[in-house]
PDB file of C-alpha atoms in Angstrom:
ATOM      1  CA  UNK A  20    -130.132 -15.627 -52.004  1.00 52.00           C
ATOM      2  CA  UNK A  21    -131.909 -13.559 -49.322  1.00 68.00           C
ATOM      3  CA  UNK A  22    -134.218 -10.667 -50.070  1.00 80.00           C
ATOM      4  CA  UNK A  23    -132.383  -7.499 -51.077  1.00 92.00           C
ATOM      5  CA  UNK A  24    -133.414  -4.009 -49.980  1.00 96.00           C
ATOM      6  CA  UNK A  25    -132.103  -0.530 -50.677  1.00 95.00           C
ATOM      7  CA  UNK A  26    -132.945   1.264 -47.455  1.00 94.00           C
ATOM      8  CA  UNK A  27    -129.791   3.012 -46.262  1.00 91.00           C
ATOM      9  CA  UNK A  28    -126.611   4.149 -47.939  1.00 90.00           C
ATOM     10  CA  UNK A  29    -124.688   3.508 -44.711  1.00 88.00           C
ATOM     11  CA  UNK A  30    -124.617  -0.245 -45.361  1.00 86.00           C
ATOM     12  CA  UNK A  31    -123.036   0.002 -48.823  1.00 93.00           C
ATOM     13  CA  UNK A  32    -119.389  -0.918 -49.183  1.00 96.00           C
ATOM     14  CA  UNK A  33    -117.010   0.949 -51.480  1.00 97.00           C
ATOM     15  CA  UNK A  34    -117.136  -1.979 -53.887  1.00 97.00           C
ATOM     16  CA  UNK A  35    -120.945  -1.955 -53.921  1.00 97.00           C
ATOM     17  CA  UNK A  36    -121.097   1.781 -54.649  1.00 97.00           C
ATOM     18  CA  UNK A  37    -118.692   1.417 -57.586  1.00 98.00           C
ATOM     19  CA  UNK A  38    -120.683  -1.608 -58.764  1.00 98.00           C
ATOM     20  CA  UNK A  39    -123.891   0.448 -58.764  1.00 98.00           C
ATOM     21  CA  UNK A  40    -122.139   3.197 -60.727  1.00 98.00           C
ATOM     22  CA  UNK A  41    -121.151   0.624 -63.364  1.00 98.00           C
ATOM     23  CA  UNK A  42    -124.765  -0.518 -63.605  1.00 98.00           C
ATOM     24  CA  UNK A  43    -125.923   3.077 -64.058  1.00 98.00           C
ATOM     25  CA  UNK A  44    -123.352   3.513 -66.840  1.00 98.00           C
ATOM     26  CA  UNK A  45    -124.804   0.498 -68.633  1.00 98.00           C
ATOM     27  CA  UNK A  46    -128.321   1.898 -68.345  1.00 98.00           C
ATOM     28  CA  UNK A  47    -127.190   5.291 -69.594  1.00 98.00           C
ATOM     29  CA  UNK A  48    -125.873   3.569 -72.730  1.00 97.00           C
ATOM     30  CA  UNK A  49    -129.157   1.688 -73.231  1.00 98.00           C
ATOM     31  CA  UNK A  50    -131.994   2.923 -70.981  1.00 98.00           C
ATOM     32  CA  UNK A  51    -134.826   1.255 -72.935  1.00 98.00           C
ATOM     33  CA  UNK A  52    -135.097  -2.504 -72.387  1.00 98.00           C
ATOM     34  CA  UNK A  53    -137.558  -5.245 -71.504  1.00 98.00           C
ATOM     35  CA  UNK A  54    -135.404  -6.866 -68.864  1.00 98.00           C
ATOM     36  CA  UNK A  55    -138.238  -6.425 -66.300  1.00 98.00           C
ATOM     37  CA  UNK A  56    -141.060  -7.565 -68.557  1.00 97.00           C
ATOM     38  CA  UNK A  57    -143.690  -9.300 -66.426  1.00 97.00           C
ATOM     39  CA  UNK A  58    -142.595  -7.555 -63.194  1.00 98.00           C
ATOM     40  CA  UNK A  59    -144.789  -5.179 -61.197  1.00 98.00           C
ATOM     41  CA  UNK A  60    -143.297  -2.197 -59.338  1.00 98.00           C
ATOM     42  CA  UNK A  61    -145.330  -0.461 -56.609  1.00 98.00           C
ATOM     43  CA  UNK A  62    -144.638   3.194 -55.788  1.00 96.00           C
ATOM     44  CA  UNK A  63    -146.064   4.183 -52.399  1.00 95.00           C
ATOM     45  CA  UNK A  64    -145.582   7.911 -51.803  1.00 93.00           C
ATOM     46  CA  UNK A  65    -146.972   8.956 -48.419  1.00 90.00           C
ATOM     47  CA  UNK A  66    -145.211  12.308 -48.905  1.00 86.00           C
ATOM     48  CA  UNK A  67    -145.235  14.618 -51.988  1.00 81.00           C
ATOM     49  CA  UNK A  68    -142.618  14.065 -54.687  1.00 84.00           C
ATOM     50  CA  UNK A  69    -142.044  15.002 -58.306  1.00 83.00           C
ATOM     51  CA  UNK A  70    -138.571  13.992 -59.496  1.00 86.00           C
ATOM     52  CA  UNK A  71    -138.132  10.934 -57.283  1.00 90.00           C
ATOM     53  CA  UNK A  72    -141.511   9.427 -58.082  1.00 93.00           C
ATOM     54  CA  UNK A  73    -141.460  10.236 -61.800  1.00 95.00           C
ATOM     55  CA  UNK A  74    -137.885   9.029 -62.279  1.00 95.00           C
ATOM     56  CA  UNK A  75    -138.595   5.746 -60.454  1.00 97.00           C
ATOM     57  CA  UNK A  76    -141.774   5.211 -62.483  1.00 97.00           C
ATOM     58  CA  UNK A  77    -139.976   6.132 -65.717  1.00 97.00           C
ATOM     59  CA  UNK A  78    -137.147   3.755 -64.816  1.00 98.00           C
ATOM     60  CA  UNK A  79    -139.602   0.906 -64.264  1.00 98.00           C
ATOM     61  CA  UNK A  80    -141.475   1.668 -67.489  1.00 98.00           C
ATOM     62  CA  UNK A  81    -138.307   1.935 -69.565  1.00 98.00           C
ATOM     63  CA  UNK A  82    -137.257  -1.485 -68.262  1.00 98.00           C
ATOM     64  CA  UNK A  83    -140.554  -3.064 -69.291  1.00 98.00           C
ATOM     65  CA  UNK A  84    -142.194  -3.333 -65.864  1.00 98.00           C
ATOM     66  CA  UNK A  85    -145.715  -2.270 -64.962  1.00 98.00           C
ATOM     67  CA  UNK A  86    -146.261   0.335 -62.244  1.00 98.00           C
ATOM     68  CA  UNK A  87    -148.967   0.514 -59.595  1.00 97.00           C
ATOM     69  CA  UNK A  88    -149.246   2.739 -56.548  1.00 93.00           C
ATOM     70  CA  UNK A  89    -150.356   6.100 -55.211  1.00 88.00           C
ATOM     71  CA  UNK A  90    -149.028   9.644 -54.940  1.00 81.00           C
ATOM     72  CA  UNK A  91    -151.163  10.804 -52.034  1.00 75.00           C
ATOM     73  CA  UNK A  92    -151.823   8.832 -48.855  1.00 70.00           C
ATOM     74  CA  UNK A  93    -155.178  10.626 -48.532  1.00 74.00           C
ATOM     75  CA  UNK A  94    -156.595   8.398 -51.275  1.00 67.00           C
ATOM     76  CA  UNK A  95    -155.565   5.189 -49.483  1.00 70.00           C
ATOM     77  CA  UNK A  96    -156.977   3.150 -46.627  1.00 68.00           C
ATOM     78  CA  UNK A  97    -154.537   4.924 -44.309  1.00 72.00           C
ATOM     79  CA  UNK A  98    -157.305   7.535 -43.961  1.00 70.00           C
ATOM     80  CA  UNK A  99    -159.501   4.753 -42.573  1.00 73.00           C
ATOM     81  CA  UNK A 100    -156.907   3.840 -39.983  1.00 79.00           C
ATOM     82  CA  UNK A 101    -155.002   1.113 -41.834  1.00 83.00           C
ATOM     83  CA  UNK A 102    -151.535   0.663 -40.364  1.00 91.00           C
ATOM     84  CA  UNK A 103    -148.330   0.922 -42.374  1.00 93.00           C
ATOM     85  CA  UNK A 104    -147.718  -2.764 -41.644  1.00 95.00           C
ATOM     86  CA  UNK A 105    -151.029  -3.797 -43.178  1.00 94.00           C
ATOM     87  CA  UNK A 106    -150.508  -1.549 -46.212  1.00 94.00           C
ATOM     88  CA  UNK A 107    -147.052  -2.984 -46.902  1.00 96.00           C
ATOM     89  CA  UNK A 108    -148.121  -6.609 -46.518  1.00 96.00           C
ATOM     90  CA  UNK A 109    -151.186  -6.024 -48.682  1.00 95.00           C
ATOM     91  CA  UNK A 110    -149.238  -4.325 -51.500  1.00 96.00           C
ATOM     92  CA  UNK A 111    -146.627  -7.099 -51.331  1.00 97.00           C
ATOM     93  CA  UNK A 112    -149.345  -9.416 -52.645  1.00 97.00           C
ATOM     94  CA  UNK A 113    -149.484  -7.418 -55.871  1.00 97.00           C
ATOM     95  CA  UNK A 114    -145.904  -6.267 -56.567  1.00 98.00           C
ATOM     96  CA  UNK A 115    -142.392  -7.661 -56.991  1.00 98.00           C
ATOM     97  CA  UNK A 116    -140.750  -4.601 -55.414  1.00 98.00           C
ATOM     98  CA  UNK A 117    -142.019  -1.653 -53.346  1.00 98.00           C
ATOM     99  CA  UNK A 118    -140.581   1.861 -53.660  1.00 97.00           C
ATOM    100  CA  UNK A 119    -141.674   3.927 -50.683  1.00 95.00           C
ATOM    101  CA  UNK A 120    -141.425   7.515 -49.493  1.00 93.00           C
ATOM    102  CA  UNK A 121    -142.681   8.237 -45.987  1.00 91.00           C
ATOM    103  CA  UNK A 122    -142.655  11.206 -43.631  1.00 87.00           C
ATOM    104  CA  UNK A 123    -141.630   9.089 -40.607  1.00 88.00           C
ATOM    105  CA  UNK A 124    -137.942   8.433 -40.026  1.00 87.00           C
ATOM    106  CA  UNK A 125    -137.218   4.714 -40.074  1.00 90.00           C
ATOM    107  CA  UNK A 126    -140.417   3.806 -41.929  1.00 92.00           C
ATOM    108  CA  UNK A 127    -138.518   2.215 -44.826  1.00 93.00           C
ATOM    109  CA  UNK A 128    -136.402   0.122 -42.467  1.00 94.00           C
ATOM    110  CA  UNK A 129    -139.548  -1.074 -40.730  1.00 95.00           C
ATOM    111  CA  UNK A 130    -141.164  -1.901 -44.078  1.00 96.00           C
ATOM    112  CA  UNK A 131    -138.084  -3.889 -45.135  1.00 96.00           C
ATOM    113  CA  UNK A 132    -138.354  -6.022 -41.999  1.00 96.00           C
ATOM    114  CA  UNK A 133    -141.979  -7.029 -42.585  1.00 96.00           C
ATOM    115  CA  UNK A 134    -142.280  -7.117 -46.398  1.00 97.00           C
ATOM    116  CA  UNK A 135    -141.727 -10.377 -48.299  1.00 97.00           C
ATOM    117  CA  UNK A 136    -140.611  -8.338 -51.349  1.00 98.00           C
ATOM    118  CA  UNK A 137    -137.691  -5.884 -51.685  1.00 98.00           C
ATOM    119  CA  UNK A 138    -138.110  -2.321 -50.366  1.00 97.00           C
ATOM    120  CA  UNK A 139    -136.412   0.730 -51.884  1.00 97.00           C
ATOM    121  CA  UNK A 140    -136.322   3.792 -49.643  1.00 94.00           C
ATOM    122  CA  UNK A 141    -137.334   6.895 -51.627  1.00 93.00           C
ATOM    123  CA  UNK A 142    -136.886   9.109 -48.559  1.00 87.00           C
ATOM    124  CA  UNK A 143    -137.930   8.803 -44.931  1.00 84.00           C
ATOM    125  CA  UNK A 144    -138.514  12.058 -43.082  1.00 71.00           C
ATOM    126  CA  UNK A 145    -135.329  14.037 -42.487  1.00 64.00           C
ATOM    127  CA  UNK A 146    -133.373  10.793 -42.129  1.00 67.00           C
ATOM    128  CA  UNK A 147    -132.060   9.412 -45.434  1.00 73.00           C
ATOM    129  CA  UNK A 148    -132.592   9.561 -49.173  1.00 84.00           C
ATOM    130  CA  UNK A 149    -130.393   6.733 -50.495  1.00 89.00           C
ATOM    131  CA  UNK A 150    -131.688   6.743 -54.075  1.00 92.00           C
ATOM    132  CA  UNK A 151    -130.925  10.468 -54.376  1.00 93.00           C
ATOM    133  CA  UNK A 152    -127.513   9.736 -52.904  1.00 94.00           C
ATOM    134  CA  UNK A 153    -126.855   7.089 -55.531  1.00 96.00           C
ATOM    135  CA  UNK A 154    -127.620   9.489 -58.369  1.00 96.00           C
ATOM    136  CA  UNK A 155    -125.506  12.157 -56.613  1.00 97.00           C
ATOM    137  CA  UNK A 156    -122.574   9.738 -56.480  1.00 98.00           C
ATOM    138  CA  UNK A 157    -123.074   8.889 -60.138  1.00 98.00           C
ATOM    139  CA  UNK A 158    -123.189  12.606 -61.031  1.00 98.00           C
ATOM    140  CA  UNK A 159    -120.019  13.301 -59.050  1.00 98.00           C
ATOM    141  CA  UNK A 160    -118.246  10.366 -60.671  1.00 98.00           C
ATOM    142  CA  UNK A 161    -119.338  11.428 -64.169  1.00 98.00           C
ATOM    143  CA  UNK A 162    -118.190  15.026 -63.746  1.00 98.00           C
ATOM    144  CA  UNK A 163    -114.985  14.435 -61.794  1.00 98.00           C
ATOM    145  CA  UNK A 164    -113.881  11.062 -63.182  1.00 98.00           C
ATOM    146  CA  UNK A 165    -113.428   9.822 -59.611  1.00 98.00           C
ATOM    147  CA  UNK A 166    -114.966   9.871 -56.145  1.00 98.00           C
ATOM    148  CA  UNK A 167    -111.576  10.057 -54.444  1.00 98.00           C
ATOM    149  CA  UNK A 168    -110.044  13.038 -52.572  1.00 98.00           C
ATOM    150  CA  UNK A 169    -112.676  15.637 -53.485  1.00 98.00           C
ATOM    151  CA  UNK A 170    -113.518  18.954 -51.823  1.00 98.00           C
ATOM    152  CA  UNK A 171    -117.291  19.108 -51.364  1.00 98.00           C
ATOM    153  CA  UNK A 172    -119.208  22.143 -50.117  1.00 98.00           C
ATOM    154  CA  UNK A 173    -122.630  21.386 -48.613  1.00 98.00           C
ATOM    155  CA  UNK A 174    -124.689  24.580 -48.454  1.00 96.00           C
ATOM    156  CA  UNK A 175    -127.977  25.492 -46.771  1.00 92.00           C
ATOM    157  CA  UNK A 176    -130.208  23.141 -44.814  1.00 90.00           C
ATOM    158  CA  UNK A 177    -127.795  20.678 -43.270  1.00 93.00           C
ATOM    159  CA  UNK A 178    -130.041  19.983 -40.274  1.00 89.00           C
ATOM    160  CA  UNK A 179    -133.058  18.525 -42.072  1.00 84.00           C
ATOM    161  CA  UNK A 180    -131.445  17.782 -45.450  1.00 86.00           C
ATOM    162  CA  UNK A 181    -131.600  14.004 -45.781  1.00 84.00           C
ATOM    163  CA  UNK A 182    -129.722  14.179 -49.094  1.00 89.00           C
ATOM    164  CA  UNK A 183    -126.606  15.662 -47.473  1.00 93.00           C
ATOM    165  CA  UNK A 184    -126.800  13.183 -44.594  1.00 91.00           C
ATOM    166  CA  UNK A 185    -126.797  10.278 -47.034  1.00 90.00           C
ATOM    167  CA  UNK A 186    -124.011  11.758 -49.178  1.00 95.00           C
ATOM    168  CA  UNK A 187    -121.858  12.267 -46.112  1.00 94.00           C
ATOM    169  CA  UNK A 188    -122.079   8.595 -45.170  1.00 94.00           C
ATOM    170  CA  UNK A 189    -121.551   7.313 -48.703  1.00 96.00           C
ATOM    171  CA  UNK A 190    -118.400   9.369 -49.234  1.00 97.00           C
ATOM    172  CA  UNK A 191    -116.690   7.910 -46.161  1.00 96.00           C
ATOM    173  CA  UNK A 192    -114.937   5.413 -48.435  1.00 96.00           C
ATOM    174  CA  UNK A 193    -113.325   8.067 -50.665  1.00 98.00           C
ATOM    175  CA  UNK A 194    -111.321  10.456 -48.429  1.00 98.00           C
ATOM    176  CA  UNK A 195    -113.350  13.638 -49.013  1.00 98.00           C
ATOM    177  CA  UNK A 196    -112.986  17.045 -47.369  1.00 98.00           C
ATOM    178  CA  UNK A 197    -116.383  18.537 -46.554  1.00 98.00           C
ATOM    179  CA  UNK A 198    -117.202  22.189 -45.996  1.00 98.00           C
ATOM    180  CA  UNK A 199    -120.436  22.556 -44.005  1.00 98.00           C
ATOM    181  CA  UNK A 200    -121.940  25.953 -44.842  1.00 95.00           C
ATOM    182  CA  UNK A 201    -125.089  26.737 -42.864  1.00 91.00           C
ATOM    183  CA  UNK A 202    -126.606  29.198 -40.406  1.00 85.00           C
ATOM    184  CA  UNK A 203    -126.406  27.969 -36.823  1.00 84.00           C
ATOM    185  CA  UNK A 204    -130.133  27.132 -36.896  1.00 84.00           C
ATOM    186  CA  UNK A 205    -129.551  24.681 -39.773  1.00 87.00           C
ATOM    187  CA  UNK A 206    -126.067  23.420 -38.908  1.00 92.00           C
ATOM    188  CA  UNK A 207    -125.056  19.821 -39.511  1.00 96.00           C
ATOM    189  CA  UNK A 208    -126.400  17.778 -36.550  1.00 95.00           C
ATOM    190  CA  UNK A 209    -123.864  16.599 -34.006  1.00 96.00           C
ATOM    191  CA  UNK A 210    -124.585  12.947 -34.774  1.00 95.00           C
ATOM    192  CA  UNK A 211    -123.265  13.414 -38.310  1.00 95.00           C
ATOM    193  CA  UNK A 212    -120.227  15.376 -37.137  1.00 97.00           C
ATOM    194  CA  UNK A 213    -119.481  12.516 -34.757  1.00 97.00           C
ATOM    195  CA  UNK A 214    -119.933  10.131 -37.680  1.00 96.00           C
ATOM    196  CA  UNK A 215    -117.283  12.099 -39.580  1.00 97.00           C
ATOM    197  CA  UNK A 216    -114.868  11.929 -36.654  1.00 97.00           C
ATOM    198  CA  UNK A 217    -115.462   8.206 -36.163  1.00 97.00           C
ATOM    199  CA  UNK A 218    -114.779   7.526 -39.869  1.00 96.00           C
ATOM    200  CA  UNK A 219    -111.874   9.924 -40.373  1.00 97.00           C
ATOM    201  CA  UNK A 220    -113.841  12.285 -42.637  1.00 97.00           C
ATOM    202  CA  UNK A 221    -112.366  15.789 -42.736  1.00 98.00           C
ATOM    203  CA  UNK A 222    -114.817  18.669 -42.356  1.00 98.00           C
ATOM    204  CA  UNK A 223    -114.762  22.426 -41.785  1.00 97.00           C
ATOM    205  CA  UNK A 224    -117.778  24.445 -40.618  1.00 97.00           C
ATOM    206  CA  UNK A 225    -118.606  27.888 -42.021  1.00 95.00           C
ATOM    207  CA  UNK A 226    -121.377  30.431 -41.705  1.00 90.00           C
ATOM    208  CA  UNK A 227    -120.081  32.639 -44.536  1.00 91.00           C
ATOM    209  CA  UNK A 228    -120.843  31.760 -48.155  1.00 93.00           C
ATOM    210  CA  UNK A 229    -118.632  33.602 -50.618  1.00 95.00           C
ATOM    211  CA  UNK A 230    -116.390  33.392 -53.693  1.00 96.00           C
ATOM    212  CA  UNK A 231    -113.376  32.246 -51.654  1.00 95.00           C
ATOM    213  CA  UNK A 232    -115.129  29.160 -50.284  1.00 95.00           C
ATOM    214  CA  UNK A 233    -116.672  28.377 -53.680  1.00 97.00           C
ATOM    215  CA  UNK A 234    -113.198  28.581 -55.214  1.00 97.00           C
ATOM    216  CA  UNK A 235    -112.055  25.662 -53.025  1.00 95.00           C
ATOM    217  CA  UNK A 236    -114.783  23.270 -54.180  1.00 98.00           C
ATOM    218  CA  UNK A 237    -114.859  20.420 -56.677  1.00 98.00           C
ATOM    219  CA  UNK A 238    -118.565  19.979 -55.916  1.00 98.00           C
ATOM    220  CA  UNK A 239    -120.871  22.739 -54.701  1.00 98.00           C
ATOM    221  CA  UNK A 240    -123.977  21.024 -53.320  1.00 98.00           C
ATOM    222  CA  UNK A 241    -126.806  23.510 -52.781  1.00 96.00           C
ATOM    223  CA  UNK A 242    -129.920  22.625 -50.786  1.00 93.00           C
ATOM    224  CA  UNK A 243    -133.376  24.111 -50.289  1.00 85.00           C
ATOM    225  CA  UNK A 244    -134.423  25.275 -46.845  1.00 76.00           C
ATOM    226  CA  UNK A 245    -137.350  22.909 -46.341  1.00 62.00           C
ATOM    227  CA  UNK A 246    -140.400  24.791 -45.141  1.00 57.00           C
ATOM    228  CA  UNK A 247    -142.248  21.535 -44.465  1.00 57.00           C
ATOM    229  CA  UNK A 248    -139.716  20.549 -41.769  1.00 54.00           C
ATOM    230  CA  UNK A 249    -140.343  23.671 -39.647  1.00 54.00           C
ATOM    231  CA  UNK A 250    -142.945  23.776 -36.885  1.00 55.00           C
ATOM    232  CA  UNK A 251    -142.250  27.506 -36.371  1.00 62.00           C
ATOM    233  CA  UNK A 252    -142.753  29.472 -39.602  1.00 60.00           C
ATOM    234  CA  UNK A 253    -140.999  32.507 -38.093  1.00 67.00           C
ATOM    235  CA  UNK A 254    -137.834  30.411 -37.888  1.00 64.00           C
ATOM    236  CA  UNK A 255    -138.274  29.420 -41.535  1.00 57.00           C
ATOM    237  CA  UNK A 256    -138.669  33.043 -42.648  1.00 61.00           C
ATOM    238  CA  UNK A 257    -135.517  33.914 -40.742  1.00 61.00           C
ATOM    239  CA  UNK A 258    -133.269  31.435 -42.574  1.00 62.00           C
ATOM    240  CA  UNK A 259    -134.937  30.754 -45.949  1.00 61.00           C
ATOM    241  CA  UNK A 260    -132.854  33.233 -47.975  1.00 65.00           C
ATOM    242  CA  UNK A 261    -129.582  33.241 -46.039  1.00 75.00           C
ATOM    243  CA  UNK A 262    -127.542  31.698 -48.873  1.00 84.00           C
ATOM    244  CA  UNK A 263    -128.309  32.523 -52.492  1.00 91.00           C
ATOM    245  CA  UNK A 264    -125.910  31.452 -55.257  1.00 96.00           C
ATOM    246  CA  UNK A 265    -125.524  34.101 -57.961  1.00 96.00           C
ATOM    247  CA  UNK A 266    -123.653  33.847 -61.228  1.00 97.00           C
ATOM    248  CA  UNK A 267    -121.030  36.459 -60.297  1.00 96.00           C
ATOM    249  CA  UNK A 268    -120.050  34.375 -57.249  1.00 97.00           C
ATOM    250  CA  UNK A 269    -118.542  31.731 -59.571  1.00 97.00           C
ATOM    251  CA  UNK A 270    -115.686  33.916 -60.825  1.00 94.00           C
ATOM    252  CA  UNK A 271    -113.030  31.963 -58.859  1.00 95.00           C
ATOM    253  CA  UNK A 272    -114.519  28.484 -59.363  1.00 97.00           C
ATOM    254  CA  UNK A 273    -112.251  25.621 -60.368  1.00 98.00           C
ATOM    255  CA  UNK A 274    -112.659  24.549 -63.980  1.00 97.00           C
ATOM    256  CA  UNK A 275    -113.921  21.114 -62.944  1.00 98.00           C
ATOM    257  CA  UNK A 276    -116.367  22.407 -60.310  1.00 98.00           C
ATOM    258  CA  UNK A 277    -120.004  21.391 -60.727  1.00 98.00           C
ATOM    259  CA  UNK A 278    -123.082  22.689 -58.926  1.00 98.00           C
ATOM    260  CA  UNK A 279    -125.484  20.022 -57.690  1.00 98.00           C
ATOM    261  CA  UNK A 280    -128.928  20.413 -56.141  1.00 97.00           C
ATOM    262  CA  UNK A 281    -131.442  17.668 -55.302  1.00 92.00           C
ATOM    263  CA  UNK A 282    -134.282  19.976 -56.447  1.00 90.00           C
ATOM    264  CA  UNK A 283    -136.790  21.501 -56.230  1.00 88.00           C
ATOM    265  CA  UNK A 284    -135.078  24.842 -55.805  1.00 88.00           C
ATOM    266  CA  UNK A 285    -136.795  27.945 -54.475  1.00 87.00           C
ATOM    267  CA  UNK A 286    -134.521  30.994 -54.158  1.00 88.00           C
ATOM    268  CA  UNK A 287    -131.165  29.420 -53.332  1.00 94.00           C
ATOM    269  CA  UNK A 288    -129.845  29.357 -56.939  1.00 96.00           C
ATOM    270  CA  UNK A 289    -130.523  32.374 -59.137  1.00 95.00           C
ATOM    271  CA  UNK A 290    -131.808  31.511 -62.604  1.00 97.00           C
ATOM    272  CA  UNK A 291    -128.810  33.343 -64.088  1.00 96.00           C
ATOM    273  CA  UNK A 292    -126.672  30.403 -62.902  1.00 98.00           C
ATOM    274  CA  UNK A 293    -128.581  27.939 -65.128  1.00 98.00           C
ATOM    275  CA  UNK A 294    -126.599  28.806 -68.255  1.00 97.00           C
ATOM    276  CA  UNK A 295    -123.242  28.709 -66.461  1.00 98.00           C
ATOM    277  CA  UNK A 296    -121.107  25.688 -67.488  1.00 98.00           C
ATOM    278  CA  UNK A 297    -120.654  24.852 -63.792  1.00 98.00           C
ATOM    279  CA  UNK A 298    -124.402  24.248 -63.404  1.00 98.00           C
ATOM    280  CA  UNK A 299    -125.199  20.535 -63.434  1.00 98.00           C
ATOM    281  CA  UNK A 300    -128.432  20.108 -61.448  1.00 97.00           C
ATOM    282  CA  UNK A 301    -130.720  19.384 -64.390  1.00 96.00           C
ATOM    283  CA  UNK A 302    -128.312  16.780 -65.780  1.00 97.00           C
ATOM    284  CA  UNK A 303    -128.081  15.438 -62.231  1.00 97.00           C
ATOM    285  CA  UNK A 304    -131.842  14.883 -62.248  1.00 95.00           C
ATOM    286  CA  UNK A 305    -131.544  12.997 -65.560  1.00 96.00           C
ATOM    287  CA  UNK A 306    -128.850  10.796 -64.017  1.00 97.00           C
ATOM    288  CA  UNK A 307    -131.508   9.754 -61.512  1.00 96.00           C
ATOM    289  CA  UNK A 308    -133.198   7.695 -64.223  1.00 97.00           C
ATOM    290  CA  UNK A 309    -130.098   5.566 -64.827  1.00 98.00           C
ATOM    291  CA  UNK A 310    -129.233   5.234 -61.129  1.00 97.00           C
ATOM    292  CA  UNK A 311    -132.777   4.164 -60.299  1.00 97.00           C
ATOM    293  CA  UNK A 312    -132.867   1.644 -63.127  1.00 98.00           C
ATOM    294  CA  UNK A 313    -129.751   0.176 -61.520  1.00 98.00           C
ATOM    295  CA  UNK A 314    -131.371   0.101 -58.063  1.00 97.00           C
ATOM    296  CA  UNK A 315    -134.553  -1.624 -59.191  1.00 98.00           C
ATOM    297  CA  UNK A 316    -132.621  -4.301 -61.078  1.00 98.00           C
ATOM    298  CA  UNK A 317    -130.176  -4.848 -58.239  1.00 97.00           C
ATOM    299  CA  UNK A 318    -132.838  -5.481 -55.579  1.00 97.00           C
ATOM    300  CA  UNK A 319    -134.553  -7.873 -57.997  1.00 97.00           C
ATOM    301  CA  UNK A 320    -131.317  -9.858 -58.227  1.00 96.00           C
ATOM    302  CA  UNK A 321    -130.404  -8.967 -61.827  1.00 97.00           C
ATOM    303  CA  UNK A 322    -126.616  -9.020 -62.127  1.00 97.00           C
ATOM    304  CA  UNK A 323    -124.135  -6.820 -63.983  1.00 98.00           C
ATOM    305  CA  UNK A 324    -123.378  -9.713 -66.337  1.00 98.00           C
ATOM    306  CA  UNK A 325    -127.063 -10.106 -67.178  1.00 98.00           C
ATOM    307  CA  UNK A 326    -127.392  -6.370 -67.829  1.00 98.00           C
ATOM    308  CA  UNK A 327    -124.275  -6.207 -70.027  1.00 97.00           C
ATOM    309  CA  UNK A 328    -125.449  -9.234 -72.031  1.00 97.00           C
ATOM    310  CA  UNK A 329    -129.116  -8.222 -72.107  1.00 97.00           C
ATOM    311  CA  UNK A 330    -130.759  -8.957 -75.478  1.00 96.00           C
ATOM    312  CA  UNK A 331    -133.975  -7.039 -74.748  1.00 97.00           C
ATOM    313  CA  UNK A 332    -132.517  -3.596 -75.579  1.00 97.00           C
ATOM    314  CA  UNK A 333    -134.923  -1.401 -77.532  1.00 94.00           C
ATOM    315  CA  UNK A 334    -133.600   1.143 -80.023  1.00 80.00           C
TER     316      UNK A 334
END
């Protein structure tokens, strides 16, 4: 069997996505195991992260693996001029799998081509965030009971938001209808609109964000306007608070509707929404543990049968 990677969601078939959801379900039933005892997982975060890094490291620890790595590229030999290629090859000597976040688009793909061990993409620039997408898919499936024929509103930063780009591509198998809600400065890039047209994905663009649009959604996916992606801070100030979800805007929401957010949030969801039964973003973050346990095991070649029949369950 060739080396497995988890670099882009675009390569996953419908069957593979549903397979990964089944694995996550198994890990939600029994998250604490020793199925990875003796394995070493390296987390290389060239860009800041809280939830992604901690959930990957927790996933590895709960599966019995040991974790090495760094959370700040400034403490690595990259500051001495070491290339990404040399860093990846060097770390491959010490680890069985590398989980990497990088600020350069395509960095994870490049790493997967040169590394002798599996690479998991934990986010590359404004390009993709496939592990977040996997936990988003799992959250949608858990709350809706299906991935098929859903109305999904994507709100906020659709230009730089790698989470919405990944979700868009993953949902191509399931006949969604997307509502793109963004100011013109942060509109969904043309390449992704062309992707929708090429794959028969229905979408409608909006600039207004109101109770009527929310009332049409099964999933309301809020995003943060990402200050770190702007070279002009005046442009950031102009758009940062354009869309703010408030509790009273949910009066017409469908009973099944859930609010997702990749987090961290800034101002885009008022804290008064947190206690609303439609709010699901903190549970969504918890689902990341189970989805990432599934990802690590899958790239290491551990099968669904082995996970179901695993005798190393703790507690």
